[in-house]
Coordinates of C-alpha atoms in Angstrom, one line a residue:
X1 CA -40.9 -119.3 15.0
X2 CA -40.9 -122.2 12.7
X3 CA -40.3 -119.7 9.6
X4 CA -37.4 -118.2 11.4
X5 CA -35.8 -121.6 12.1
X6 CA -36.5 -122.7 8.4
X7 CA -35.0 -119.5 7.2
X8 CA -32.0 -119.9 9.4
X9 CA -31.5 -123.5 8.2
X10 CA -31.6 -122.3 4.7
X11 CA -29.1 -119.6 5.4
X12 CA -26.6 -121.9 6.9
X13 CA -27.1 -124.4 4.1
X14 CA -26.4 -121.6 1.5
X15 CA -23.5 -120.4 3.4
X16 CA -21.9 -123.7 3.7
X17 CA -22.4 -124.4 0.0
X18 CA -21.2 -121.0 -0.9
X19 CA -18.0 -121.8 0.8
X20 CA -17.7 -125.0 -0.9
X21 CA -18.4 -123.4 -4.3
X22 CA -15.8 -120.8 -3.6
X23 CA -13.0 -123.3 -3.0
X24 CA -10.3 -123.7 -5.7
X25 CA -10.4 -127.3 -7.0
X26 CA -7.0 -129.0 -7.0
X27 CA -6.3 -132.5 -8.5
X28 CA -3.2 -133.7 -6.6
X29 CA -1.6 -136.9 -7.9
X30 CA 1.0 -138.8 -5.8
X31 CA 3.2 -141.9 -7.1
X32 CA 3.6 -144.4 -4.2
X33 CA 1.7 -145.7 -1.3
X34 CA 4.4 -145.2 1.4
X35 CA 4.8 -143.6 4.8
X36 CA 6.3 -140.4 3.4
X37 CA 2.8 -139.5 1.9
X38 CA 1.4 -139.3 5.5
X39 CA 1.6 -135.5 5.8
X40 CA -0.5 -135.1 2.5
X41 CA -2.9 -138.0 3.6
X42 CA -3.6 -136.5 7.1
X43 CA -4.0 -132.9 5.6
X44 CA -6.7 -134.2 3.2
X45 CA -8.3 -136.3 6.0
X46 CA -8.3 -133.4 8.5
X47 CA -9.8 -130.9 6.1
X48 CA -6.6 -128.7 6.4
X49 CA -6.6 -127.9 2.7
X50 CA -10.4 -126.9 3.0
X51 CA -9.3 -124.5 5.8
X52 CA -7.2 -122.5 3.2
X53 CA -10.0 -122.4 0.6
X54 CA -9.1 -125.6 -1.5
X55 CA -11.1 -128.5 -2.7
X56 CA -8.2 -131.1 -3.0
X57 CA -8.7 -134.4 -4.6
X58 CA -5.9 -136.9 -4.1
X59 CA -5.2 -139.6 -6.7
X60 CA -2.7 -142.5 -6.6
X61 CA -0.9 -143.2 -9.9
X62 CA 2.0 -145.6 -9.5
X63 CA 5.5 -144.3 -10.4
X64 CA 6.9 -140.8 -11.1
X65 CA 7.1 -141.1 -15.0
X66 CA 3.3 -141.8 -14.9
X67 CA 2.6 -138.8 -12.7
X68 CA 4.7 -136.6 -15.1
X69 CA 2.5 -137.8 -18.0
X70 CA -0.6 -136.7 -16.0
X71 CA 1.0 -133.3 -15.4
X72 CA 1.9 -132.9 -19.0
X73 CA -1.7 -133.6 -20.0
X74 CA -2.8 -130.7 -17.7
X75 CA -4.9 -133.1 -15.5
X76 CA -3.1 -132.2 -12.2
X77 CA -2.2 -128.7 -11.1
X78 CA 0.0 -129.8 -8.1
X79 CA 1.7 -133.2 -7.8
X80 CA 3.9 -135.1 -5.3
X81 CA 6.4 -137.0 -7.3
X82 CA 10.0 -138.1 -7.6
X83 CA 12.6 -135.7 -9.0
X84 CA 14.2 -137.8 -11.8
X85 CA 11.1 -137.8 -13.9
X86 CA 10.5 -134.1 -13.6
X87 CA 14.0 -133.2 -14.5
X88 CA 14.0 -135.4 -17.5
X89 CA 10.8 -133.9 -18.7
X90 CA 12.2 -130.4 -18.3
X91 CA 15.3 -131.1 -20.3
X92 CA 12.9 -132.4 -23.0
X93 CA 11.0 -129.0 -23.0
X94 CA 8.6 -129.1 -20.1
X95 CA 8.2 -126.2 -17.7
X96 CA 7.7 -127.9 -14.3
X97 CA 9.3 -126.4 -11.2
X98 CA 10.0 -127.9 -7.7
X99 CA 8.2 -125.7 -5.1
X100 CA 8.8 -128.0 -2.0
X101 CA 10.6 -131.1 -0.8
X102 CA 8.8 -133.8 1.2
X103 CA 11.8 -136.2 1.3
X104 CA 15.2 -134.9 0.2
X105 CA 17.2 -138.1 0.3
X106 CA 16.6 -141.5 -1.4
X107 CA 14.7 -143.1 1.4
X108 CA 14.7 -146.6 -0.1
X109 CA 16.0 -149.9 1.1
X110 CA 17.8 -152.1 -1.4
X111 CA 16.3 -155.4 -0.5
X112 CA 17.5 -158.8 -1.7
X113 CA 16.9 -162.5 -1.6
X114 CA 18.8 -164.3 1.3
X115 CA 21.5 -165.7 -1.1
X116 CA 22.7 -162.3 -2.2
X117 CA 25.4 -161.1 0.2
X118 CA 26.7 -158.1 -1.6
X119 CA 25.8 -155.7 -4.3
X120 CA 28.5 -157.3 -6.5
X121 CA 26.5 -160.7 -6.2
X122 CA 23.9 -159.0 -8.4
X123 CA 26.0 -159.3 -11.5
X124 CA 24.0 -161.3 -14.1
X125 CA 20.8 -161.0 -12.1
X126 CA 17.5 -159.4 -12.6
X127 CA 16.4 -156.5 -10.2
X128 CA 13.1 -154.6 -10.0
X129 CA 12.3 -151.0 -10.0
X130 CA 8.8 -149.4 -10.3
X131 CA 9.3 -147.7 -13.7
X132 CA 12.3 -146.5 -15.6
X133 CA 13.0 -142.9 -14.8
X134 CA 11.4 -143.2 -11.4
X135 CA 13.0 -142.4 -7.9
X136 CA 13.4 -146.2 -7.4
X137 CA 15.2 -146.7 -10.7
X138 CA 17.4 -143.8 -9.9
X139 CA 18.3 -145.4 -6.5
X140 CA 18.9 -148.8 -8.0
X141 CA 21.1 -147.5 -10.8
X142 CA 23.2 -145.4 -8.4
X143 CA 23.9 -148.3 -6.0
X144 CA 24.9 -150.6 -8.8
X145 CA 27.2 -148.0 -10.5
X146 CA 28.7 -147.2 -7.2
X147 CA 29.7 -150.9 -6.8
X148 CA 31.2 -151.1 -10.3
X149 CA 28.0 -152.8 -12.0
X150 CA 26.7 -151.4 -15.3
X151 CA 22.8 -151.2 -15.3
X152 CA 21.4 -153.0 -18.2
X153 CA 24.7 -154.7 -19.1
X154 CA 25.8 -156.4 -16.0
X155 CA 22.4 -156.3 -14.4
X156 CA 18.9 -156.6 -16.0
X157 CA 16.5 -154.0 -14.7
X158 CA 12.8 -154.9 -14.7
X159 CA 10.0 -152.3 -14.3
X160 CA 7.2 -153.8 -12.3
X161 CA 4.7 -150.9 -11.5
X162 CA 4.4 -150.1 -7.8
X163 CA 6.0 -150.9 -4.4
X164 CA 3.6 -153.7 -3.6
X165 CA 4.4 -155.3 -6.9
X166 CA 8.2 -155.0 -6.3
X167 CA 7.7 -156.7 -2.8
X168 CA 5.6 -159.5 -4.2
X169 CA 8.2 -160.0 -7.0
X170 CA 11.1 -160.2 -4.5
X171 CA 9.0 -162.4 -2.2
X172 CA 8.3 -165.0 -5.1
X173 CA 12.0 -164.5 -6.2
X174 CA 11.1 -163.2 -9.7
X175 CA 13.8 -160.5 -9.0
X176 CA 17.0 -160.9 -6.9
X177 CA 16.7 -157.4 -5.5
X178 CA 14.4 -154.3 -5.5
X179 CA 14.4 -150.8 -4.1
X180 CA 11.5 -150.6 -1.5
X181 CA 10.1 -148.1 0.9
X182 CA 7.7 -148.6 3.8
X183 CA 5.4 -150.4 4.2
X184 CA 6.5 -152.6 1.2
X185 CA 9.8 -153.3 2.8
X186 CA 8.2 -155.0 5.8
X187 CA 6.1 -157.2 3.6
X188 CA 9.3 -158.3 1.8
X189 CA 11.1 -158.9 5.1
X190 CA 8.3 -161.3 6.3
X191 CA 9.0 -163.4 3.3
X192 CA 12.7 -163.8 4.0
X193 CA 14.1 -160.9 2.0
X194 CA 16.9 -158.9 3.6
X195 CA 18.1 -155.3 3.6
X196 CA 21.5 -154.8 1.9
X197 CA 21.5 -151.1 1.5
X198 CA 19.8 -148.2 3.5
X199 CA 19.9 -145.5 0.6
X200 CA 19.3 -142.7 3.3
X201 CA 22.7 -143.5 4.6
X202 CA 24.7 -143.1 1.4
X203 CA 25.1 -139.3 1.8
X204 CA 23.5 -138.5 -1.7
X205 CA 20.9 -135.8 -1.8
X206 CA 17.9 -136.6 -3.9
X207 CA 14.2 -135.3 -4.4
X208 CA 12.6 -138.7 -3.7
X209 CA 9.2 -137.0 -3.2
X210 CA 8.8 -133.3 -4.1
X211 CA 6.0 -130.9 -4.5
X212 CA 5.7 -129.8 -8.1
X213 CA 3.8 -127.5 -10.4
X214 CA 4.5 -125.4 -13.5
X215 CA 5.5 -121.8 -13.6
X216 CA 2.4 -120.7 -15.5
X217 CA 0.1 -122.1 -12.6
X218 CA 2.3 -120.2 -10.0
X219 CA 2.1 -116.9 -12.0
X220 CA -1.8 -117.3 -12.2
X221 CA -2.6 -118.9 -8.9
X222 CA 0.2 -118.1 -6.5
X223 CA -2.2 -117.8 -3.6
X224 CA -3.7 -121.2 -4.2
X225 CA -0.1 -122.7 -4.2
X226 CA 0.7 -121.0 -1.0
X227 CA -2.6 -122.3 0.6
X228 CA -1.6 -125.9 -0.6
X229 CA 1.7 -125.6 1.3
X230 CA -0.1 -124.1 4.3
X231 CA -2.5 -127.1 4.3
X232 CA 0.4 -129.6 3.9
X233 CA 2.2 -128.0 6.7
X234 CA -0.7 -128.4 9.0
X235 CA -1.0 -132.1 7.8
X236 CA 2.6 -132.8 8.9
X237 CA 2.0 -131.0 12.3
X238 CA -1.1 -133.3 12.9
X239 CA 0.6 -136.4 11.9
X240 CA 3.3 -136.0 14.6
X241 CA 0.9 -134.4 17.3
X242 CA -1.7 -137.2 17.0
X243 CA -0.1 -140.6 16.2
X244 CA -3.2 -142.5 16.8
X245 CA -5.1 -140.4 14.2
X246 CA -2.2 -140.6 11.8
X247 CA -2.0 -144.3 12.0
X248 CA -5.8 -144.5 11.2
X249 CA -5.2 -142.5 8.1
X250 CA -2.3 -144.8 7.1
X251 CA -4.5 -147.8 7.5
X252 CA -7.1 -146.1 5.2
X253 CA -4.6 -145.3 2.4
X254 CA -2.5 -148.4 2.7
X255 CA -5.3 -150.8 3.3
X256 CA -3.1 -152.4 6.0
X257 CA -4.4 -153.5 9.4
X258 CA -1.4 -155.2 10.6
X259 CA -0.2 -153.3 13.8
X260 CA 3.4 -153.9 13.0
X261 CA 3.2 -152.6 9.5
X262 CA 1.2 -149.4 10.7
X263 CA 3.9 -148.6 13.2
X264 CA 6.6 -149.2 10.7
X265 CA 4.9 -147.0 8.1
X266 CA 4.4 -144.2 10.7
X267 CA 7.9 -144.3 11.9
X268 CA 9.3 -144.3 8.4
X269 CA 7.3 -141.1 7.6
X270 CA 8.3 -139.3 10.7
X271 CA 11.9 -140.1 10.2
X272 CA 12.2 -139.1 6.5
X273 CA 9.8 -136.2 6.0
X274 CA 11.5 -132.8 6.0
X275 CA 10.3 -130.6 8.9
X276 CA 10.3 -127.6 6.5
X277 CA 9.4 -128.6 3.0
X278 CA 12.3 -126.8 1.2
X279 CA 13.1 -128.3 -2.3
X280 CA 16.6 -129.9 -2.5
X281 CA 18.8 -128.1 -5.0
X282 CA 21.7 -130.6 -4.3
X283 CA 19.3 -133.3 -5.3
X284 CA 18.7 -131.8 -8.7
X285 CA 22.5 -131.4 -9.1
X286 CA 22.8 -135.1 -8.5
X287 CA 20.1 -136.0 -11.1
X288 CA 21.8 -133.9 -13.7
X289 CA 25.2 -135.6 -13.0
X290 CA 23.5 -139.0 -13.5
X291 CA 21.3 -138.1 -16.6
X292 CA 22.3 -139.3 -20.0
X293 CA 20.3 -136.4 -21.5
X294 CA 22.5 -134.3 -23.9
X295 CA 21.2 -131.2 -22.2
X296 CA 21.9 -132.2 -18.7
X297 CA 25.6 -131.3 -18.4
X298 CA 24.8 -127.6 -19.3
X299 CA 21.6 -127.3 -17.4
X300 CA 21.3 -124.8 -14.5
X301 CA 19.8 -126.4 -11.4
X302 CA 18.3 -123.1 -10.2
X303 CA 16.0 -123.1 -13.2
X304 CA 14.3 -126.3 -11.8
X305 CA 13.5 -124.8 -8.4
X306 CA 11.4 -122.0 -7.0
X307 CA 12.5 -121.5 -3.1
X308 CA 10.4 -118.3 -2.8
X309 CA 7.1 -119.9 -1.7
X310 CA 8.3 -122.0 1.1
X311 CA 10.7 -119.1 2.1
X312 CA 7.9 -116.7 2.2
X313 CA 5.9 -119.0 4.6
X314 CA 9.1 -119.5 6.9
X315 CA 10.0 -115.7 6.9
X316 CA 6.3 -115.1 8.0
X317 CA 6.5 -117.4 10.9
X318 CA 4.0 -119.8 9.6
X319 CA 5.8 -123.0 10.1
X320 CA 6.8 -121.9 13.6
X321 CA 3.2 -121.1 14.5
X322 CA 2.0 -124.3 13.1
X323 CA 4.5 -126.3 15.1
X324 CA 3.7 -124.6 18.3
X325 CA 0.0 -125.7 18.3

């Protein structure tokens, strides 16, 4: 009997390790500690990716341009990143492709010090963004230009790294304004900063957080890419179905324990995450319109996007089945 039990234990151990060994390893990089990453975090913490045969490692690297550099180096197969940096890289010869959209509007708040009453008041001031070419940079430039101010001529732009760094700089009045997302915006509000513009209400489409890979990887590993989208979709479903669990995941990844910040971060994610993660073609068009790259005016936005994978899952009823659980 002892031998039978021992052999059974060995069999179970080998079976579990065989399953682990057979999983496809994916390094997935994301550029911001913000509520819109909640679906990704929850998918990882609830082992949704493992369910579909993937061994996913998440790595936070501040700002989309930095993430793009990691992609160019071949160190990440699938990334979550801002669209402007990806479009810029493609215009310069890269072969990245948007396969999904997590947030398809610029879900930033333009926050300012109390004495700034309008965007026009920023003339001659210094404002903060994460990195040049990032989503926060796009949002700030868009707002300035919309109000007749020329970035880098009428207003000085300072790149500060990440959202927490932006919130800290605004709190210490090192900058007069910054583009922030949750939970960094709440940290800034508590220090006296005010919301001047909610970018999500401006009517502009923009791939603030997109799922990106390259065409060669899709051709060689389409099943793995589909598995990633399935796992991510399950993460989205769990984050809405189990709020308490989702807030614990937020606490782990943001290292915040303040109940108000956790609630704000959760609500921000639920409000802005796209229910079906289609990439936003209109957002690519907007980036090309704003781009100063010489190839931008003649670029075809369809060449930057692959809708087929999300469409395949939707047509099969996958998203519907997941959301009915």
